Amino acid sequence: MFSFLGQRTLQGLLAIFLVLSMVFLVLNVSGDPIRLMLPPSASQEDVEAMRKSFGLDRPLVFRYFTFLNQMAQLDFGKSVQTRRPALGMVLQRLPATLLLAFSALGLAALFGIPLGILAAVRRGSSLDTLAILLSMVGQSTPVFWIALVLIFMFGVIFPVLPPSGYGTAAHLVLPAASLSLFLLAGMTRVTRTSLIEVLNLPYVTVARSKGVREHMVIIKHALRNAAIPVATQLTLQMRFVIGGAVVVESIFGWPGLGQLLAQAAFARDYPVVISCTLFVSLFVLVFNLALDFSYGAIDPRIRLWD
């Protein structure tokens, strides 16, 4: 198992290194952050002086090797905009993003999996039709549009929830609902499809012919074998949550990692962007490892570390 874990970790770290290198190169060739910081009336001498103070006057290759040396020392540098440590800015925003992400994913799993199970068991019923319709509408609707509709409904027409801000449970409701509606649709669809496929297999028919109660057939025999696609969907949705947080946090003024990443990208503040990218990549690495181990826990026949 430790050999498998080490191999997967090395592969993930290599992927993170390549992603960070690509982000560094793209940000450094896409524009000059100094021009964004100084007013249009600034002279060329002022621009060059500030560029030199940030070390941006050196050749790109030299800056890249400096960047690699800093990464090896876990030194992310200081923000070009605020001159604060980039890592500190990211760690300050991280709890808000984790709270939003796990709240949205928890809501999606709490309602999406049972709804998918009921739709599969009552295939062809009105409940099944409703679940299919919800999946189609939920996955075809942009998250930003859902967020704006929720703000209009519950922040303007019926002002029962704060449309922006952070600090209380009420502030969490609308951002988490905006993300979870899209996730719930995908979770319902995958659970329904996977369970229907399993319920048509011969061993389920044999269990029914032996007189096993229907709820035991579903829970004990069918659901576990249908869980691998559901586990995969959960992992894929967590990746979406981290990416979708950029949009949702910007709309709701949620002080999380996504909002910080969007602001830093527009300002070409590459130390902050790279720090945010590193944490997002680490999230993906951790969830991929968790998915590999969950496969083995669900079905020991497909364990890769035995």
CSV table of C-alpha atoms in Angstrom, one decimal:
chain,number,residue,atom,x,y,z
A,1,MET,CA,0.0,0.0,0.0
A,2,PHE,CA,2.8,2.4,0.9
A,3,SER,CA,4.4,1.8,-2.5
A,4,PHE,CA,1.1,2.6,-4.3
A,5,LEU,CA,0.7,5.7,-2.2
A,6,GLY,CA,4.2,6.9,-2.9
A,7,GLN,CA,3.8,6.3,-6.6
A,8,ARG,CA,0.5,8.2,-6.8
A,9,THR,CA,2.0,11.0,-4.7
A,10,LEU,CA,5.0,11.4,-6.9
A,11,GLN,CA,2.8,11.5,-10.0
A,12,GLY,CA,0.6,14.1,-8.4
A,13,LEU,CA,3.6,16.3,-7.4
A,14,LEU,CA,5.0,16.1,-10.9
A,15,ALA,CA,1.6,17.2,-12.3
A,16,ILE,CA,1.6,20.1,-9.7
A,17,PHE,CA,5.1,21.1,-10.8
A,18,LEU,CA,4.0,21.2,-14.5
A,19,VAL,CA,0.9,23.2,-13.7
A,20,LEU,CA,2.7,25.8,-11.6
A,21,SER,CA,5.4,26.2,-14.3
A,22,MET,CA,2.7,26.8,-17.0
A,23,VAL,CA,0.9,29.3,-14.8
A,24,PHE,CA,4.2,31.2,-14.1
A,25,LEU,CA,5.1,31.3,-17.8
A,26,VAL,CA,1.6,32.4,-18.9
A,27,LEU,CA,1.3,35.2,-16.3
A,28,ASN,CA,4.8,36.5,-17.1
A,29,VAL,CA,4.3,36.7,-20.9
A,30,SER,CA,0.6,37.9,-20.8
A,31,GLY,CA,1.2,41.4,-19.5
A,32,ASP,CA,3.0,43.8,-17.1
A,33,PRO,CA,1.6,44.1,-13.6
A,34,ILE,CA,3.5,47.3,-13.0
A,35,ARG,CA,1.5,49.1,-15.7
A,36,LEU,CA,-1.7,48.1,-13.8
A,37,MET,CA,-0.4,49.4,-10.5
A,38,LEU,CA,0.9,52.8,-11.7
A,39,PRO,CA,-1.4,55.6,-13.1
A,40,PRO,CA,-1.4,56.2,-16.8
A,41,SER,CA,0.6,59.5,-16.2
A,42,ALA,CA,3.6,57.6,-14.8
A,43,SER,CA,6.8,58.2,-16.6
A,44,GLN,CA,8.9,55.4,-18.2
A,45,GLU,CA,11.6,56.0,-15.5
A,46,ASP,CA,9.0,55.4,-12.7
A,47,VAL,CA,7.9,52.2,-14.5
A,48,GLU,CA,11.4,50.9,-14.8
A,49,ALA,CA,12.3,51.8,-11.3
A,50,MET,CA,9.3,49.9,-9.9
A,51,ARG,CA,9.9,47.0,-12.2
A,52,LYS,CA,13.4,46.7,-10.9
A,53,SER,CA,12.3,46.8,-7.3
A,54,PHE,CA,10.1,43.8,-8.0
A,55,GLY,CA,12.8,42.0,-9.9
A,56,LEU,CA,10.8,42.0,-13.1
A,57,ASP,CA,13.5,43.6,-15.1
A,58,ARG,CA,15.5,40.4,-15.2
A,59,PRO,CA,15.3,37.9,-18.1
A,60,LEU,CA,12.3,35.4,-18.0
A,61,VAL,CA,14.6,32.4,-17.8
A,62,PHE,CA,16.4,33.8,-14.8
A,63,ARG,CA,13.1,34.6,-13.1
A,64,TYR,CA,11.9,31.1,-13.8
A,65,PHE,CA,14.9,29.5,-12.1
A,66,THR,CA,14.5,31.9,-9.2
A,67,PHE,CA,10.8,30.8,-9.0
A,68,LEU,CA,11.9,27.1,-8.9
A,69,ASN,CA,14.4,27.8,-6.1
A,70,GLN,CA,11.7,29.6,-4.1
A,71,MET,CA,9.2,26.7,-4.6
A,72,ALA,CA,11.8,24.3,-3.4
A,73,GLN,CA,12.1,26.3,-0.2
A,74,LEU,CA,8.3,26.8,0.0
A,75,ASP,CA,8.8,30.5,-0.4
A,76,PHE,CA,5.9,32.0,-2.4
A,77,GLY,CA,7.1,35.5,-2.3
A,78,LYS,CA,5.1,38.7,-1.7
A,79,SER,CA,2.1,40.0,-3.5
A,80,VAL,CA,2.9,42.5,-6.2
A,81,GLN,CA,-0.2,44.5,-5.2
A,82,THR,CA,-0.2,44.5,-1.4
A,83,ARG,CA,3.5,43.5,-0.6
A,84,ARG,CA,2.1,41.0,1.9
A,85,PRO,CA,3.3,37.4,2.0
A,86,ALA,CA,1.3,35.5,-0.7
A,87,LEU,CA,1.1,32.3,1.4
A,88,GLY,CA,-0.4,34.2,4.3
A,89,MET,CA,-3.1,35.8,2.1
A,90,VAL,CA,-4.0,32.3,0.8
A,91,LEU,CA,-4.2,30.7,4.2
A,92,GLN,CA,-6.3,33.6,5.4
A,93,ARG,CA,-8.9,32.9,2.7
A,94,LEU,CA,-8.7,29.1,2.8
A,95,PRO,CA,-11.2,28.4,5.6
A,96,ALA,CA,-14.0,30.3,3.9
A,97,THR,CA,-13.5,28.3,0.6
A,98,LEU,CA,-13.4,25.0,2.5
A,99,LEU,CA,-16.6,25.9,4.3
A,100,LEU,CA,-18.4,26.7,1.1
A,101,ALA,CA,-17.1,23.7,-0.8
A,102,PHE,CA,-17.9,21.1,1.7
A,103,SER,CA,-21.3,22.7,2.5
A,104,ALA,CA,-22.2,22.6,-1.2
A,105,LEU,CA,-21.0,19.1,-1.7
A,106,GLY,CA,-22.7,17.9,1.5
A,107,LEU,CA,-26.0,19.3,0.3
A,108,ALA,CA,-25.6,17.7,-3.1
A,109,ALA,CA,-24.9,14.3,-1.6
A,110,LEU,CA,-27.5,14.5,1.1
A,111,PHE,CA,-30.3,15.2,-1.4
A,112,GLY,CA,-28.9,13.9,-4.7
A,113,ILE,CA,-28.1,10.3,-3.8
A,114,PRO,CA,-31.5,9.5,-2.1
A,115,LEU,CA,-33.3,11.2,-5.0
A,116,GLY,CA,-31.3,9.1,-7.5
A,117,ILE,CA,-32.1,5.9,-5.6
A,118,LEU,CA,-35.8,6.7,-5.5
A,119,ALA,CA,-35.8,7.5,-9.2
A,120,ALA,CA,-34.1,4.2,-10.0
A,121,VAL,CA,-36.4,2.1,-7.8
A,122,ARG,CA,-39.5,3.8,-9.2
A,123,ARG,CA,-38.4,3.9,-12.7
A,124,GLY,CA,-41.0,5.4,-15.1
A,125,SER,CA,-43.0,7.1,-12.3
A,126,SER,CA,-43.7,10.8,-11.9
A,127,LEU,CA,-40.8,11.0,-9.3
A,128,ASP,CA,-38.4,9.5,-11.9
A,129,THR,CA,-39.6,12.0,-14.5
A,130,LEU,CA,-39.1,14.8,-12.0
A,131,ALA,CA,-35.6,13.6,-11.2
A,132,ILE,CA,-34.6,13.4,-14.8
A,133,LEU,CA,-36.0,16.9,-15.4
A,134,LEU,CA,-34.1,18.3,-12.4
A,135,SER,CA,-30.9,16.7,-13.7
A,136,MET,CA,-31.3,18.2,-17.2
A,137,VAL,CA,-32.2,21.7,-16.0
A,138,GLY,CA,-29.6,21.7,-13.2
A,139,GLN,CA,-26.6,20.6,-15.4
A,140,SER,CA,-27.6,22.9,-18.3
A,141,THR,CA,-27.9,26.0,-16.2
A,142,PRO,CA,-24.8,28.2,-15.6
A,143,VAL,CA,-23.8,28.6,-11.9
A,144,PHE,CA,-23.6,32.3,-12.2
A,145,TRP,CA,-27.2,32.5,-13.5
A,146,ILE,CA,-28.4,30.3,-10.6
A,147,ALA,CA,-26.6,32.6,-8.2
A,148,LEU,CA,-28.2,35.8,-9.6
A,149,VAL,CA,-31.6,34.2,-9.6
A,150,LEU,CA,-31.2,33.2,-5.9
A,151,ILE,CA,-30.0,36.7,-5.0
A,152,PHE,CA,-33.0,38.3,-6.9
A,153,MET,CA,-35.5,35.9,-5.2
A,154,PHE,CA,-34.3,35.8,-1.6
A,155,GLY,CA,-32.3,39.0,-1.4
A,156,VAL,CA,-34.6,41.4,-3.3
A,157,ILE,CA,-38.1,40.1,-3.8
A,158,PHE,CA,-38.3,38.2,-0.5
A,159,PRO,CA,-35.4,39.7,1.5
A,160,VAL,CA,-35.0,36.8,4.0
A,161,LEU,CA,-31.3,36.1,3.3
A,162,PRO,CA,-28.3,38.3,3.0
A,163,PRO,CA,-27.2,38.6,-0.7
A,164,SER,CA,-23.5,39.0,0.1
A,165,GLY,CA,-21.1,38.9,2.9
A,166,TYR,CA,-19.5,36.4,5.3
A,167,GLY,CA,-19.7,35.6,8.9
A,168,THR,CA,-23.0,33.9,9.8
A,169,ALA,CA,-24.8,30.7,8.7
A,170,ALA,CA,-27.3,32.9,6.8
A,171,HIS,CA,-24.5,34.3,4.6
A,172,LEU,CA,-23.6,30.7,3.7
A,173,VAL,CA,-27.1,29.6,2.4
A,174,LEU,CA,-27.2,31.3,-1.0
A,175,PRO,CA,-23.6,30.6,-2.1
A,176,ALA,CA,-23.8,27.0,-1.0
A,177,ALA,CA,-27.2,26.5,-2.7
A,178,SER,CA,-25.9,28.1,-5.9
A,179,LEU,CA,-23.1,25.5,-6.1
A,180,SER,CA,-25.1,22.6,-4.8
A,181,LEU,CA,-27.9,22.8,-7.3
A,182,PHE,CA,-25.6,22.0,-10.1
A,183,LEU,CA,-23.8,19.3,-8.1
A,184,LEU,CA,-27.2,17.8,-7.0
A,185,ALA,CA,-28.3,17.4,-10.6
A,186,GLY,CA,-25.2,15.4,-11.5
A,187,MET,CA,-25.3,13.3,-8.4
A,188,THR,CA,-28.9,12.4,-9.0
A,189,ARG,CA,-28.3,11.4,-12.7
A,190,VAL,CA,-25.2,9.3,-11.9
A,191,THR,CA,-26.9,7.5,-8.9
A,192,ARG,CA,-30.0,6.8,-10.9
A,193,THR,CA,-28.2,5.5,-14.0
A,194,SER,CA,-25.7,3.3,-12.0
A,195,LEU,CA,-28.4,1.8,-9.8
A,196,ILE,CA,-30.7,1.0,-12.7
A,197,GLU,CA,-27.9,-0.9,-14.4
A,198,VAL,CA,-27.1,-2.9,-11.3
A,199,LEU,CA,-30.8,-3.7,-10.6
A,200,ASN,CA,-31.0,-5.4,-14.0
A,201,LEU,CA,-28.1,-7.8,-13.2
A,202,PRO,CA,-28.7,-11.5,-12.6
A,203,TYR,CA,-27.5,-11.6,-9.0
A,204,VAL,CA,-30.2,-9.1,-8.0
A,205,THR,CA,-32.8,-11.2,-9.7
A,206,VAL,CA,-31.5,-14.3,-7.8
A,207,ALA,CA,-31.7,-12.3,-4.5
A,208,ARG,CA,-35.3,-11.4,-5.2
A,209,SER,CA,-36.2,-14.9,-6.1
A,210,LYS,CA,-34.9,-16.1,-2.7
A,211,GLY,CA,-37.5,-13.8,-1.1
A,212,VAL,CA,-35.1,-11.1,0.1
A,213,ARG,CA,-37.0,-8.0,0.9
A,214,GLU,CA,-36.8,-5.3,-1.7
A,215,HIS,CA,-35.1,-2.7,0.5
A,216,MET,CA,-32.5,-5.2,1.5
A,217,VAL,CA,-31.9,-6.1,-2.1
A,218,ILE,CA,-31.3,-2.4,-2.8
A,219,ILE,CA,-29.2,-1.6,0.2
A,220,LYS,CA,-27.2,-4.8,0.7
A,221,HIS,CA,-26.8,-6.1,-2.9
A,222,ALA,CA,-27.3,-3.3,-5.4
A,223,LEU,CA,-26.2,-0.1,-3.8
A,224,ARG,CA,-22.7,-1.0,-2.9
A,225,ASN,CA,-22.0,-2.3,-6.5
A,226,ALA,CA,-23.5,0.9,-7.9
A,227,ALA,CA,-21.3,3.1,-5.6
A,228,ILE,CA,-18.1,3.3,-7.7
A,229,PRO,CA,-19.6,5.7,-10.3
A,230,VAL,CA,-21.1,7.7,-7.5
A,231,ALA,CA,-17.7,8.0,-5.7
A,232,THR,CA,-16.2,9.1,-9.0
A,233,GLN,CA,-18.8,11.7,-9.4
A,234,LEU,CA,-18.2,13.0,-5.9
A,235,THR,CA,-14.5,13.5,-6.7
A,236,LEU,CA,-15.2,15.2,-10.0
A,237,GLN,CA,-17.7,17.5,-8.4
A,238,MET,CA,-15.2,18.5,-5.8
A,239,ARG,CA,-12.9,19.7,-8.6
A,240,PHE,CA,-15.9,21.7,-10.0
A,241,VAL,CA,-16.6,23.2,-6.6
A,242,ILE,CA,-13.0,24.5,-6.3
A,243,GLY,CA,-13.3,26.0,-9.9
A,244,GLY,CA,-16.9,27.2,-9.5
A,245,ALA,CA,-15.9,29.0,-6.3
A,246,VAL,CA,-14.2,31.6,-8.4
A,247,VAL,CA,-17.5,32.7,-9.9
A,248,VAL,CA,-19.7,32.2,-6.8
A,249,GLU,CA,-17.4,33.9,-4.4
A,250,SER,CA,-17.0,36.9,-6.7
A,251,ILE,CA,-20.8,37.2,-7.0
A,252,PHE,CA,-21.6,36.9,-3.3
A,253,GLY,CA,-18.6,38.8,-2.0
A,254,TRP,CA,-17.5,35.6,-0.3
A,255,PRO,CA,-13.9,36.2,1.0
A,256,GLY,CA,-12.5,32.9,-0.2
A,257,LEU,CA,-9.7,31.5,-2.3
A,258,GLY,CA,-11.7,31.8,-5.5
A,259,GLN,CA,-12.3,35.5,-5.1
A,260,LEU,CA,-8.7,36.0,-4.3
A,261,LEU,CA,-7.6,34.0,-7.3
A,262,ALA,CA,-9.8,36.0,-9.6
A,263,GLN,CA,-8.6,39.4,-8.3
A,264,ALA,CA,-4.9,38.3,-8.5
A,265,ALA,CA,-5.3,37.0,-12.0
A,266,PHE,CA,-6.8,40.2,-13.3
A,267,ALA,CA,-4.0,42.1,-11.6
A,268,ARG,CA,-1.3,39.7,-12.9
A,269,ASP,CA,-0.2,39.2,-9.3
A,270,TYR,CA,1.6,36.0,-10.0
A,271,PRO,CA,2.9,35.2,-6.5
A,272,VAL,CA,-0.7,35.1,-5.3
A,273,VAL,CA,-2.0,33.2,-8.4
A,274,ILE,CA,0.7,30.6,-8.0
A,275,SER,CA,0.0,30.2,-4.3
A,276,CYS,CA,-3.7,29.7,-5.0
A,277,THR,CA,-3.0,27.3,-7.9
A,278,LEU,CA,-0.8,25.3,-5.6
A,279,PHE,CA,-3.5,24.8,-3.1
A,280,VAL,CA,-6.1,24.0,-5.7
A,281,SER,CA,-3.7,21.4,-7.2
A,282,LEU,CA,-3.1,19.9,-3.8
A,283,PHE,CA,-6.9,19.6,-3.3
A,284,VAL,CA,-7.2,17.7,-6.6
A,285,LEU,CA,-4.2,15.4,-5.6
A,286,VAL,CA,-5.8,14.6,-2.2
A,287,PHE,CA,-9.2,13.8,-3.7
A,288,ASN,CA,-7.7,11.6,-6.4
A,289,LEU,CA,-5.9,9.6,-3.7
A,290,ALA,CA,-9.1,9.4,-1.7
A,291,LEU,CA,-10.9,8.2,-4.8
A,292,ASP,CA,-8.3,5.4,-5.4
A,293,PHE,CA,-8.6,4.2,-1.8
A,294,SER,CA,-12.4,4.4,-1.9
A,295,TYR,CA,-12.5,2.1,-4.9
A,296,GLY,CA,-10.6,-0.5,-3.0
A,297,ALA,CA,-12.9,-0.1,0.0
A,298,ILE,CA,-16.0,-0.5,-2.1
A,299,ASP,CA,-14.8,-3.4,-4.1
A,300,PRO,CA,-11.6,-5.2,-2.8
A,301,ARG,CA,-11.2,-7.0,-6.2
A,302,ILE,CA,-10.0,-3.8,-7.8
A,303,ARG,CA,-7.4,-2.8,-5.2
A,304,LEU,CA,-4.2,-1.6,-6.8
A,305,TRP,CA,-2.0,-2.0,-3.8
A,306,ASP,CA,-2.4,-5.7,-3.0
